[in-house]
PDB file of N, CA and C in Angstrom:
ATOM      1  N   UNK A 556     112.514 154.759 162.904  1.00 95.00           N
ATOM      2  CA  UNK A 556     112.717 153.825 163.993  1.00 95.00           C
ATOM      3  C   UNK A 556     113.655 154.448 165.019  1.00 95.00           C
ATOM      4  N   UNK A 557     113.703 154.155 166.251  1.00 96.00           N
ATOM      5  CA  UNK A 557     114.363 154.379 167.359  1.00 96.00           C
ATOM      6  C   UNK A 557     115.221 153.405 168.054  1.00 96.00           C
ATOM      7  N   UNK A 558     115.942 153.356 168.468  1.00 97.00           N
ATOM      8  CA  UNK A 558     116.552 152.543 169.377  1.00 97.00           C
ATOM      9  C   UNK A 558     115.876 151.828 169.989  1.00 97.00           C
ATOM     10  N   UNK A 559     114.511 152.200 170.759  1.00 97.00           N
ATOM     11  CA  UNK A 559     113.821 151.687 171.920  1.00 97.00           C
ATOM     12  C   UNK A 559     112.990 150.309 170.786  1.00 97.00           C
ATOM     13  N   UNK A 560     112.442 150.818 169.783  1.00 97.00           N
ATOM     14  CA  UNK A 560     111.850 150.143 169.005  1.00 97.00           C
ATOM     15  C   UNK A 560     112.510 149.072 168.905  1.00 97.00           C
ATOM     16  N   UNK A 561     114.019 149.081 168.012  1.00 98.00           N
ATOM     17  CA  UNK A 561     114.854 148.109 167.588  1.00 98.00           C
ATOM     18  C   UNK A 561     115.053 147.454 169.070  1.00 98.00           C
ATOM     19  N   UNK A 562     114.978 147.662 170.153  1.00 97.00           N
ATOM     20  CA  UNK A 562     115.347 147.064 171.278  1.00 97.00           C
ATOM     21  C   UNK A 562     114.116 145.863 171.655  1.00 97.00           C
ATOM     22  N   UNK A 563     112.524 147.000 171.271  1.00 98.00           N
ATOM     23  CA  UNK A 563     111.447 146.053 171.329  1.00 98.00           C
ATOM     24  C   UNK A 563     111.636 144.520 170.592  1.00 98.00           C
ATOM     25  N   UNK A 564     112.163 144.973 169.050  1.00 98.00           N
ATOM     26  CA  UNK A 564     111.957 143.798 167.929  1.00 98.00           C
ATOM     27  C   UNK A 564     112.744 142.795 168.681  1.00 98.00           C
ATOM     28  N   UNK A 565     114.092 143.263 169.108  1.00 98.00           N
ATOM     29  CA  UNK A 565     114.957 141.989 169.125  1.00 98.00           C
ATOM     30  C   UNK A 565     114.761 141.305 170.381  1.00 98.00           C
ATOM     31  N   UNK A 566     114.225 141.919 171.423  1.00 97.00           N
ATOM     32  CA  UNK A 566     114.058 141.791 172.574  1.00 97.00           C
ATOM     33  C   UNK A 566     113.239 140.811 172.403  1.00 97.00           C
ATOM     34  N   UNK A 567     112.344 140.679 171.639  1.00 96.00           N
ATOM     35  CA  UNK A 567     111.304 139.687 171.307  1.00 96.00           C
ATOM     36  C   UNK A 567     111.677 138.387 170.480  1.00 96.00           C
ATOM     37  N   UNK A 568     112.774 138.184 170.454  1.00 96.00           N
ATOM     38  CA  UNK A 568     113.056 137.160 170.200  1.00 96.00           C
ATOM     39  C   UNK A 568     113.583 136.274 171.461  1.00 96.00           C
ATOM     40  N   UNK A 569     113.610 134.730 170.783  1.00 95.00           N
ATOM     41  CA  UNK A 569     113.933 133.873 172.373  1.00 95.00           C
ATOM     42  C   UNK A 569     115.426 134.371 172.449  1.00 95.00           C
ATOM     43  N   UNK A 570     115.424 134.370 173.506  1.00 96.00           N
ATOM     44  CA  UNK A 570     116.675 134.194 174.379  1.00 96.00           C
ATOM     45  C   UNK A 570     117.340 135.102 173.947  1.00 96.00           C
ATOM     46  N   UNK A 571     117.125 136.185 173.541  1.00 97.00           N
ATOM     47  CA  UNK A 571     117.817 137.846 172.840  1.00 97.00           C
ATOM     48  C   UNK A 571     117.916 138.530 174.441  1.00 97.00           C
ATOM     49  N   UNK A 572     119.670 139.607 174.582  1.00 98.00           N
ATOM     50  CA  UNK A 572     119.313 140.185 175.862  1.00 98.00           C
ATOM     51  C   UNK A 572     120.077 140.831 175.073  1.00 98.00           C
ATOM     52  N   UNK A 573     120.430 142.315 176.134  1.00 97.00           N
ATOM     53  CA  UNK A 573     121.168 143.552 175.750  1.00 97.00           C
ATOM     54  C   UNK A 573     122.312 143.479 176.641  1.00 97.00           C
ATOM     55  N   UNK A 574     123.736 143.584 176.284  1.00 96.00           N
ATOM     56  CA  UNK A 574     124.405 143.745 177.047  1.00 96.00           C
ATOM     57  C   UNK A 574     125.382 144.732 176.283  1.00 96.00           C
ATOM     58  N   UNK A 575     126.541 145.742 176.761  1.00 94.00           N
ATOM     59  CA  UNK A 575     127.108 146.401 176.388  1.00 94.00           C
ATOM     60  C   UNK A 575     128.359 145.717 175.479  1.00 94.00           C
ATOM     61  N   UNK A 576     128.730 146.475 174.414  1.00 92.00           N
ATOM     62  CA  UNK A 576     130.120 145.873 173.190  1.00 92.00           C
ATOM     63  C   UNK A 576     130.912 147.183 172.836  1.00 92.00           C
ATOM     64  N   UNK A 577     132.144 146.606 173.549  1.00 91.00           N
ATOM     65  CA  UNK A 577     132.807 147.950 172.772  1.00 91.00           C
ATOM     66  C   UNK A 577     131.773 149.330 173.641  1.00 91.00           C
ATOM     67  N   UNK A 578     131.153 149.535 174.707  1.00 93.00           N
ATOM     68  CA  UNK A 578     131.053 150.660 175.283  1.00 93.00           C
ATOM     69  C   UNK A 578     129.207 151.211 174.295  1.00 93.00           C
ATOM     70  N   UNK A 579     129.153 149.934 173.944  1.00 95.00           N
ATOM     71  CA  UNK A 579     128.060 150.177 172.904  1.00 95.00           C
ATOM     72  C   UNK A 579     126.501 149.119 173.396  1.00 95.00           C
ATOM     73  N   UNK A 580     125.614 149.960 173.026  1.00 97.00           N
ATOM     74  CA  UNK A 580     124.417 148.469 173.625  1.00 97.00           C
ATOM     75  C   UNK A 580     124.678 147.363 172.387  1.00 97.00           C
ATOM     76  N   UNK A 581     124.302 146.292 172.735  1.00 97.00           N
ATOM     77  CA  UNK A 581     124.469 144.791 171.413  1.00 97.00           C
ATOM     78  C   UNK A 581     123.196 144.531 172.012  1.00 97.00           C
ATOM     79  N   UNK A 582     122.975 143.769 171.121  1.00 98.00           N
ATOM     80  CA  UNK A 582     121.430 142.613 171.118  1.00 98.00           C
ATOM     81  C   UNK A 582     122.158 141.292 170.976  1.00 98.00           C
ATOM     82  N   UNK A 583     122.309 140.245 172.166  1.00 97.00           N
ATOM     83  CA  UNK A 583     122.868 139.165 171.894  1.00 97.00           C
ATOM     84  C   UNK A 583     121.789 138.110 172.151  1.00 97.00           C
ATOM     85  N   UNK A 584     122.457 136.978 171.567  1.00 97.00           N
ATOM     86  CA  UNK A 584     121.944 135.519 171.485  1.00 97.00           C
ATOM     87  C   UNK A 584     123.225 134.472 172.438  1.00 97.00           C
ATOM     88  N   UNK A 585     123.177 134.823 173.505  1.00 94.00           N
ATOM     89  CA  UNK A 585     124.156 134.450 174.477  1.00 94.00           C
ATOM     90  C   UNK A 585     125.371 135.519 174.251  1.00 94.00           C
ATOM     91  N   UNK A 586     126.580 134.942 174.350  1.00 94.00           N
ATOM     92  CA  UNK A 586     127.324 135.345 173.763  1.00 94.00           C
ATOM     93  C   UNK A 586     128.015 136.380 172.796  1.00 94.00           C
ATOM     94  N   UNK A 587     126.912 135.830 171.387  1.00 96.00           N
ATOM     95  CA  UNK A 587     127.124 136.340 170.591  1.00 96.00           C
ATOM     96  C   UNK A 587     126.115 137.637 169.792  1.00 96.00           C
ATOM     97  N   UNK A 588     126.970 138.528 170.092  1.00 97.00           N
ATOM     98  CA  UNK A 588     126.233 140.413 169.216  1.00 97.00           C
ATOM     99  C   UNK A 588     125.967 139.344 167.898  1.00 97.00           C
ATOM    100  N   UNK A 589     124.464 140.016 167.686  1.00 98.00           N
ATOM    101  CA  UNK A 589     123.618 139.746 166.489  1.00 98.00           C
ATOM    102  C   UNK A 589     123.316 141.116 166.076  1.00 98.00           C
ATOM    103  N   UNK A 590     123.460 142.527 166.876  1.00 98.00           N
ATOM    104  CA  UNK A 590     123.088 143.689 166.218  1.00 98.00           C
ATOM    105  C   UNK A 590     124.098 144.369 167.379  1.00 98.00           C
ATOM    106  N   UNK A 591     124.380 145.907 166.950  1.00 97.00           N
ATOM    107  CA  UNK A 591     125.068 146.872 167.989  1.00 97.00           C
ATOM    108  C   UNK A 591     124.346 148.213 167.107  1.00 97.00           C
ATOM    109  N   UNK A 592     123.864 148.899 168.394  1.00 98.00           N
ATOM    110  CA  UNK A 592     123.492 150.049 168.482  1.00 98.00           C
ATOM    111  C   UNK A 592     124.653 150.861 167.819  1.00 98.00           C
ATOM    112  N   UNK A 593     124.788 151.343 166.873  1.00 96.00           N
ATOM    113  CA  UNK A 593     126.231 152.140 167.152  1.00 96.00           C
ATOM    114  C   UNK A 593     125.653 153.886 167.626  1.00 96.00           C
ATOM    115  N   UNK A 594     124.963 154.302 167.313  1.00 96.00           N
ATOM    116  CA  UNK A 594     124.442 155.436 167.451  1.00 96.00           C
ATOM    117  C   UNK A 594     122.566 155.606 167.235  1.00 96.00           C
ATOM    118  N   UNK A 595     122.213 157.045 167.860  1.00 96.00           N
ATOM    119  CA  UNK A 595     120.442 157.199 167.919  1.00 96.00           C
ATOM    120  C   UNK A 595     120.430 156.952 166.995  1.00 96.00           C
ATOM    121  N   UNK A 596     120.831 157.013 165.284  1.00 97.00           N
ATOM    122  CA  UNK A 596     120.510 156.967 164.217  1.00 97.00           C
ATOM    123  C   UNK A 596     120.894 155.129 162.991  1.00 97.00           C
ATOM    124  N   UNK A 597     122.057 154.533 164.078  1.00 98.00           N
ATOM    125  CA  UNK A 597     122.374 153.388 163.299  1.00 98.00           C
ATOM    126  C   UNK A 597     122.453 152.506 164.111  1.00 98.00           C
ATOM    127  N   UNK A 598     122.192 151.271 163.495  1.00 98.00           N
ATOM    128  CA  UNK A 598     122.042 149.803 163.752  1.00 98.00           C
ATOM    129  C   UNK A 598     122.813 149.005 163.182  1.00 98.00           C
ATOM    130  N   UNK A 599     124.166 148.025 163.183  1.00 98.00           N
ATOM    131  CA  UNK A 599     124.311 147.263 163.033  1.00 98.00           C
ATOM    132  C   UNK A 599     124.479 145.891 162.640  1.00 98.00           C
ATOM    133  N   UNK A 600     124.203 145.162 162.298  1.00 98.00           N
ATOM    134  CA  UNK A 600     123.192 143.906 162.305  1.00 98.00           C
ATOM    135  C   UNK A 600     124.312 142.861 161.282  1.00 98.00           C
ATOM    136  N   UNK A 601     124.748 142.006 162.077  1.00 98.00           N
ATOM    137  CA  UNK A 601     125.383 140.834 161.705  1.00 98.00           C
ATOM    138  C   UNK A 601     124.928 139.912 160.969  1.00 98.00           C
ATOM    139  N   UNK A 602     125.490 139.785 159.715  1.00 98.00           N
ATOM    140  CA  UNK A 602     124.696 139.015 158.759  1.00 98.00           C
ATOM    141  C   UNK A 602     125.619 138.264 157.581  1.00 98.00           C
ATOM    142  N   UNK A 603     125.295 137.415 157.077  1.00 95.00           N
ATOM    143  CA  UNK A 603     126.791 136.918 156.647  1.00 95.00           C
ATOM    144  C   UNK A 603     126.713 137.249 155.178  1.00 95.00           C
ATOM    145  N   UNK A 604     127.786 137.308 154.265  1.00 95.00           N
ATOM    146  CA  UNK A 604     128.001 137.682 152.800  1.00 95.00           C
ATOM    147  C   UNK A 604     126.626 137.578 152.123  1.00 95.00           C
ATOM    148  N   UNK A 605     126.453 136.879 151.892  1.00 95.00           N
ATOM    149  CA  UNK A 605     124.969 136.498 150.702  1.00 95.00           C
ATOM    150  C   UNK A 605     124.058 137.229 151.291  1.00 95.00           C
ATOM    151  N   UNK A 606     123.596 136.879 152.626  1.00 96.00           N
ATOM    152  CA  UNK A 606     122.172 137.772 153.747  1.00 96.00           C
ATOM    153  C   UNK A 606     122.660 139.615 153.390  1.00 96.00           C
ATOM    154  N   UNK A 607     123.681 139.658 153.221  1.00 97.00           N
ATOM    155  CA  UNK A 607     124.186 141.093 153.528  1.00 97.00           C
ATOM    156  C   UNK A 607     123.815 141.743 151.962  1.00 97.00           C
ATOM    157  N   UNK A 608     124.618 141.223 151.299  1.00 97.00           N
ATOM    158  CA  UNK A 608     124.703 141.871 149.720  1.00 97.00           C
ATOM    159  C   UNK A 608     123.165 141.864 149.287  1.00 97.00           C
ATOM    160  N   UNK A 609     122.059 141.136 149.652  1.00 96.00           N
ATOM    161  CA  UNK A 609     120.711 140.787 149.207  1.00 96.00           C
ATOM    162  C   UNK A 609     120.650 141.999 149.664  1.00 96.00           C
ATOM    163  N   UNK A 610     120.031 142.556 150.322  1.00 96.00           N
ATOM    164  CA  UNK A 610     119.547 143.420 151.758  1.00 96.00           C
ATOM    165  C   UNK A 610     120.055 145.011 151.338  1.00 96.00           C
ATOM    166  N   UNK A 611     121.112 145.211 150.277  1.00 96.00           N
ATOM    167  CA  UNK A 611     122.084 146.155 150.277  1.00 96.00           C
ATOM    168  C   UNK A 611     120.853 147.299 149.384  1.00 96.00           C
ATOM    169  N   UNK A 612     121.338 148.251 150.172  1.00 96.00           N
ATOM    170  CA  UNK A 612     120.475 149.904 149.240  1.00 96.00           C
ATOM    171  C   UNK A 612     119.375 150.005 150.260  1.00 96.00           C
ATOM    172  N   UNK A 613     119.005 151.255 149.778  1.00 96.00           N
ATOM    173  CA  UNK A 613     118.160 151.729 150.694  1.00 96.00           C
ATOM    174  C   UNK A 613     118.557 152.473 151.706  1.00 96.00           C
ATOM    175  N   UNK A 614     118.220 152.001 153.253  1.00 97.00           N
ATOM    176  CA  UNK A 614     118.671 152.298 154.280  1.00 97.00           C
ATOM    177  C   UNK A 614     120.156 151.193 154.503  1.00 97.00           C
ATOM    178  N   UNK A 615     120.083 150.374 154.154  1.00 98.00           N
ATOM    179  CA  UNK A 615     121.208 148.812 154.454  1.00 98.00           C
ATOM    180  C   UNK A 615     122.108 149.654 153.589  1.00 98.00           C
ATOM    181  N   UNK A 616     123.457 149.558 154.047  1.00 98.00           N
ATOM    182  CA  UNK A 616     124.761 149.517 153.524  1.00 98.00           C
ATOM    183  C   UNK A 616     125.919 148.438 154.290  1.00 98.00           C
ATOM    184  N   UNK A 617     126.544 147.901 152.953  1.00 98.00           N
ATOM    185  CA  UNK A 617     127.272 146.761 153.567  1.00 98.00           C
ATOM    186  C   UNK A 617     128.388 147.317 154.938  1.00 98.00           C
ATOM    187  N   UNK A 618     127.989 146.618 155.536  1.00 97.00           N
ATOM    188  CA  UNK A 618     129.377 146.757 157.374  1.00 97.00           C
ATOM    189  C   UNK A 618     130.557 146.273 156.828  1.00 97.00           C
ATOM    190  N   UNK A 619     131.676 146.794 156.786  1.00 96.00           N
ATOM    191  CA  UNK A 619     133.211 146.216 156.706  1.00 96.00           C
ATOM    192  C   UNK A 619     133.601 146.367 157.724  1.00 96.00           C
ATOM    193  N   UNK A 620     133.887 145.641 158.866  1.00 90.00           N
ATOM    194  CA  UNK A 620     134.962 145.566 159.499  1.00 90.00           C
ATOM    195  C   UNK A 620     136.948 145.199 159.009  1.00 90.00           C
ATOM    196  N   UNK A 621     138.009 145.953 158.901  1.00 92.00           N
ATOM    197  CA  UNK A 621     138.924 145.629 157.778  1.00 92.00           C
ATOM    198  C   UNK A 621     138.404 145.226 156.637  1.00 92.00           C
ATOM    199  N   UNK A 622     138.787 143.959 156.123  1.00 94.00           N
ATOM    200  CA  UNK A 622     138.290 143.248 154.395  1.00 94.00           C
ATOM    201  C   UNK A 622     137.650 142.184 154.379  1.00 94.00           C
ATOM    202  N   UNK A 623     136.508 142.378 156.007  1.00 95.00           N
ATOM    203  CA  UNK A 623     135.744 141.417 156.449  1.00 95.00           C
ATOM    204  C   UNK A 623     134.182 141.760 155.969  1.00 95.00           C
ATOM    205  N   UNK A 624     133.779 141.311 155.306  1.00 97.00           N
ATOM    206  CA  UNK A 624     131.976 141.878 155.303  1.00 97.00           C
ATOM    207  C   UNK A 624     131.626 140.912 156.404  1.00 97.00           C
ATOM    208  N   UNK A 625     130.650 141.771 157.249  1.00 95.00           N
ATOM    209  CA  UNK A 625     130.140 141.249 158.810  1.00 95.00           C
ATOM    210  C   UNK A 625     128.800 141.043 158.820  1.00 95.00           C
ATOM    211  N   UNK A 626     128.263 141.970 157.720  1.00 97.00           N
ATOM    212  CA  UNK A 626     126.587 142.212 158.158  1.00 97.00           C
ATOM    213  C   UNK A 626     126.367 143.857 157.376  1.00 97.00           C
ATOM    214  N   UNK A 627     125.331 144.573 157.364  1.00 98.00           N
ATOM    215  CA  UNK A 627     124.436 145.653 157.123  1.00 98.00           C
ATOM    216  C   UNK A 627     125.114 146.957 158.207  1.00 98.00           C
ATOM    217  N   UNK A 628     124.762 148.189 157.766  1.00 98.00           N
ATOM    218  CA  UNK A 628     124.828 149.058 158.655  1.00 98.00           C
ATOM    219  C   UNK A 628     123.420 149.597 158.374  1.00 98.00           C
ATOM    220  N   UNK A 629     122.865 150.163 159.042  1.00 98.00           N
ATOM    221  CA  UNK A 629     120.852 150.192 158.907  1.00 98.00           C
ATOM    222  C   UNK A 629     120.678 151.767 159.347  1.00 98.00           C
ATOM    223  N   UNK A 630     120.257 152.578 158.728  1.00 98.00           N
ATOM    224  CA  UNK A 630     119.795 154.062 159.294  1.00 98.00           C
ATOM    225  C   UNK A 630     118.665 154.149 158.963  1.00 98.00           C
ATOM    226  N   UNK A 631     118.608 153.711 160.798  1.00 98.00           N
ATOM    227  CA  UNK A 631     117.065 153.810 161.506  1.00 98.00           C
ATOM    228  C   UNK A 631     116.205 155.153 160.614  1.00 98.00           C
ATOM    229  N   UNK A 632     116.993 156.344 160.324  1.00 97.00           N
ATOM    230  CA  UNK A 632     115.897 157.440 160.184  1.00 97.00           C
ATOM    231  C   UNK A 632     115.124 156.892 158.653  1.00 97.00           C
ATOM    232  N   UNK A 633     115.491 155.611 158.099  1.00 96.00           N
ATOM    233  CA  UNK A 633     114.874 155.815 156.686  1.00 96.00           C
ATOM    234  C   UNK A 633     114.364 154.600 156.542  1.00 96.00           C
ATOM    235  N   UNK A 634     114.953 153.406 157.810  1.00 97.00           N
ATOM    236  CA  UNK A 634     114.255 151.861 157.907  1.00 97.00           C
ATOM    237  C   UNK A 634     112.707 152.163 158.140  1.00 97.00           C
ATOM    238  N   UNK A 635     112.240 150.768 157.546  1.00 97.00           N
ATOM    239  CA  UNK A 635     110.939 150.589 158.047  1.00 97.00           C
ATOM    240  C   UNK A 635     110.948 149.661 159.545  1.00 97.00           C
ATOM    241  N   UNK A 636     109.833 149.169 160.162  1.00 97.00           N
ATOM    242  CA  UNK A 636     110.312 148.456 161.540  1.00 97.00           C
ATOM    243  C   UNK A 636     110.076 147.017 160.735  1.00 97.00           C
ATOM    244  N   UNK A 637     109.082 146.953 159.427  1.00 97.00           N
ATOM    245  CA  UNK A 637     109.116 145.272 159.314  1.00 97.00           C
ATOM    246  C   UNK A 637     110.440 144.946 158.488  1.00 97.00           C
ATOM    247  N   UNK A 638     111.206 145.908 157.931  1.00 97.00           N
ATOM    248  CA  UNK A 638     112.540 145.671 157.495  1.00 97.00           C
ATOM    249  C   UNK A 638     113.631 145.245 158.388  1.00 97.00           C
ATOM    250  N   UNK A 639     113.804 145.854 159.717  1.00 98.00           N
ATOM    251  CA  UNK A 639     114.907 146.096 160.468  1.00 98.00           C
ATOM    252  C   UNK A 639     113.857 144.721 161.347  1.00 98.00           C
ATOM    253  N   UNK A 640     112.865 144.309 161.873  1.00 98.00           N
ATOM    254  CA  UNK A 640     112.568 143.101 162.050  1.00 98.00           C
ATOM    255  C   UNK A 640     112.873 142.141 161.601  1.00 98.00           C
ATOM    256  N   UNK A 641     112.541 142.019 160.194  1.00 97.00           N
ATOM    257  CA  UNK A 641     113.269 140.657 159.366  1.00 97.00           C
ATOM    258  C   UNK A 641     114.480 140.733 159.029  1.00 97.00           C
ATOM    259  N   UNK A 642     115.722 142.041 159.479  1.00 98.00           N
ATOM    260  CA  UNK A 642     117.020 141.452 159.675  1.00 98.00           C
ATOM    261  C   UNK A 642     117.498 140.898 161.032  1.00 98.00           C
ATOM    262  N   UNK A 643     116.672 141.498 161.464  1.00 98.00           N
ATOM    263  CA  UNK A 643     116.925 141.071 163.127  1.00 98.00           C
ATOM    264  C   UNK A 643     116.617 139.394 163.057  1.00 98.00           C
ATOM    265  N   UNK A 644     115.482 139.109 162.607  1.00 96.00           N
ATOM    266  CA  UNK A 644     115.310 137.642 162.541  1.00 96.00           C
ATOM    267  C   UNK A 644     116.129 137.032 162.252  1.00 96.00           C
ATOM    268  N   UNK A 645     116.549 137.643 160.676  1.00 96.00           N
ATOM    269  CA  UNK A 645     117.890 136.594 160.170  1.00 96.00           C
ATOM    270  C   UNK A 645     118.959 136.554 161.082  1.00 96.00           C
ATOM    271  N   UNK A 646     119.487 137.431 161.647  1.00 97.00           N
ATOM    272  CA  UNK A 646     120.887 137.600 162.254  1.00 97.00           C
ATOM    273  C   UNK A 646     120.592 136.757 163.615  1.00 97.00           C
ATOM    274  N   UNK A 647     119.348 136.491 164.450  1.00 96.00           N
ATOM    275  CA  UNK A 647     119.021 135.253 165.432  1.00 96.00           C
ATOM    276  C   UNK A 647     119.438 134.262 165.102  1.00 96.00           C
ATOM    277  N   UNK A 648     118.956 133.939 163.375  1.00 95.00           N
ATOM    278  CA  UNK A 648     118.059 132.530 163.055  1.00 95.00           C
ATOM    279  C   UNK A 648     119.324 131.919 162.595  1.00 95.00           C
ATOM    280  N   UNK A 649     120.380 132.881 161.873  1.00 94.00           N
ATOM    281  CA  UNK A 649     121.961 132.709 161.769  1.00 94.00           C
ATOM    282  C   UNK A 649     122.843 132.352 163.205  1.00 94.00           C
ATOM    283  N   UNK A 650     122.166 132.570 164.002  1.00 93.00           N
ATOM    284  CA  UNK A 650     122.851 131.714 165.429  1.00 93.00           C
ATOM    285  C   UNK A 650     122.531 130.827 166.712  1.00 93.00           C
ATOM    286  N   UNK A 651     121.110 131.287 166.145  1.00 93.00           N
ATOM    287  CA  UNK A 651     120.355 129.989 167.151  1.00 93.00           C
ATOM    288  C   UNK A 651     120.513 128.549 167.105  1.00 93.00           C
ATOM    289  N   UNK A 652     120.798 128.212 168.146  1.00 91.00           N
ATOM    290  CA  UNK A 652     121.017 126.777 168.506  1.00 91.00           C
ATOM    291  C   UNK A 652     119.691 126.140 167.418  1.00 91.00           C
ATOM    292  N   UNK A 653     119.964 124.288 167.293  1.00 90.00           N
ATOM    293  CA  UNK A 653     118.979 124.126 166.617  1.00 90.00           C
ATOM    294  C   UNK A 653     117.781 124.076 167.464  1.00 90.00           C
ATOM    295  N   UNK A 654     117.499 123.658 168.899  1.00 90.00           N
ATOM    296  CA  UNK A 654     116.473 123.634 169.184  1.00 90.00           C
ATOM    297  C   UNK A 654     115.498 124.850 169.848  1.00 90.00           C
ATOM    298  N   UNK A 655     116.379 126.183 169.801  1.00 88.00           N
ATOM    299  CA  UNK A 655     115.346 127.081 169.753  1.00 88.00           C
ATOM    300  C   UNK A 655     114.623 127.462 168.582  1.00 88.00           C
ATOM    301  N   UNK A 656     115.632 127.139 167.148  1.00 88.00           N
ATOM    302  CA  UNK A 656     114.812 127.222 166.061  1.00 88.00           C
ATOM    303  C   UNK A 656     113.791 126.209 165.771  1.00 88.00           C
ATOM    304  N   UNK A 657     113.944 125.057 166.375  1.00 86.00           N
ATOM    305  CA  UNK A 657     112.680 124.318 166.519  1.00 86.00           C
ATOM    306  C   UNK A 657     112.126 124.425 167.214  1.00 86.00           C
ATOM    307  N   UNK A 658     111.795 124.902 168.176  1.00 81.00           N
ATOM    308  CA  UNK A 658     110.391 125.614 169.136  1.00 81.00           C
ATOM    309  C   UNK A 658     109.987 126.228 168.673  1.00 81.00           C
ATOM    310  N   UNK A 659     110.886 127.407 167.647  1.00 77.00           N
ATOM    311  CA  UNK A 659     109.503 128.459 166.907  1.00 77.00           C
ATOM    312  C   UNK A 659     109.478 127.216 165.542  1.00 77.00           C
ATOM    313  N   UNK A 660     109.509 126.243 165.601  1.00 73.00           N
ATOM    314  CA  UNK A 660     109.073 125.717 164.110  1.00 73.00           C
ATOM    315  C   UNK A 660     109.639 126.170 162.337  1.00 73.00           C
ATOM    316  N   UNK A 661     110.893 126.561 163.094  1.00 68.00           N
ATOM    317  CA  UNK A 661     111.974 127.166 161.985  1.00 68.00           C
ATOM    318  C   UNK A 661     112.483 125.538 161.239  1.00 68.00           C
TER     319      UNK A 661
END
C-alpha cells in the first residue's frame, strides 16, 4: 500500500479530509485525526484499547503515545488495502457523529 491509496480509502469515507498534524498529513473526521501518515512506509490509525490489541501482529503494532495506547501503527509495505480499509472504518465509525453513522445504516 501507498500513501495515495490509504488517502483513497479514507478519503472515501463521509466527511473524511486531509489536513496537516504535527507537520504530518492526518485523515480527519472534522477535527479529529482518525489516522496520520507518519512516513511513505507507516500509518497510524487511532483506535481505542480493545479495537487496538484485536488487530495486533502482522503488519499492526500497538501505538503508545507515553503510557497511553492510542491506536495501531500499520506498515503499509506488508498491509493488505482490505485490512488498512477496515481500520480506517473503525477509527471513522469510533467518531462519527450518530447521524452520519445512520446514513450509511451503521
Amino acid at each position: 500500500m501507498t500513501p495515495d491509496d490509504v488517502r483513497a480509502l479514507a478519503l472515501a469515507l463521509p466527511e473524511v479530509t486531509e489536513a496537516p498534524h504535527h507537520g504530518r498529513p492526518a485523515l480527519r473526521l472534522g477535527t479529529t485525526v482518525l489516522a496520520t501518515l507518519w512516513d511513505q512506509d507507516t500509518l497510524n490509525v487511532m483506535l481505542d484499547e480493545g479495537e487496538a490489541r484485536a488487530v495486533e501482529g502482522g503488519p499492526c503494532s500497538l501505538l503508545w503515545w507515553g503510557k497511553k495506547l492510542n491506536g495501531v501503527r500499520v506498515d503499509l509495505t506488508g498491509a493488505a488495502s482490505d485490512q488498512v480499509a477496515e481500520l480506517l472504518e473503525e477509527a471513522w465509525h469510533r467518531r462519527a457523529p450518530a447521524r452520519l453513522r445512520q446514513s450509511r445504516g451503521d
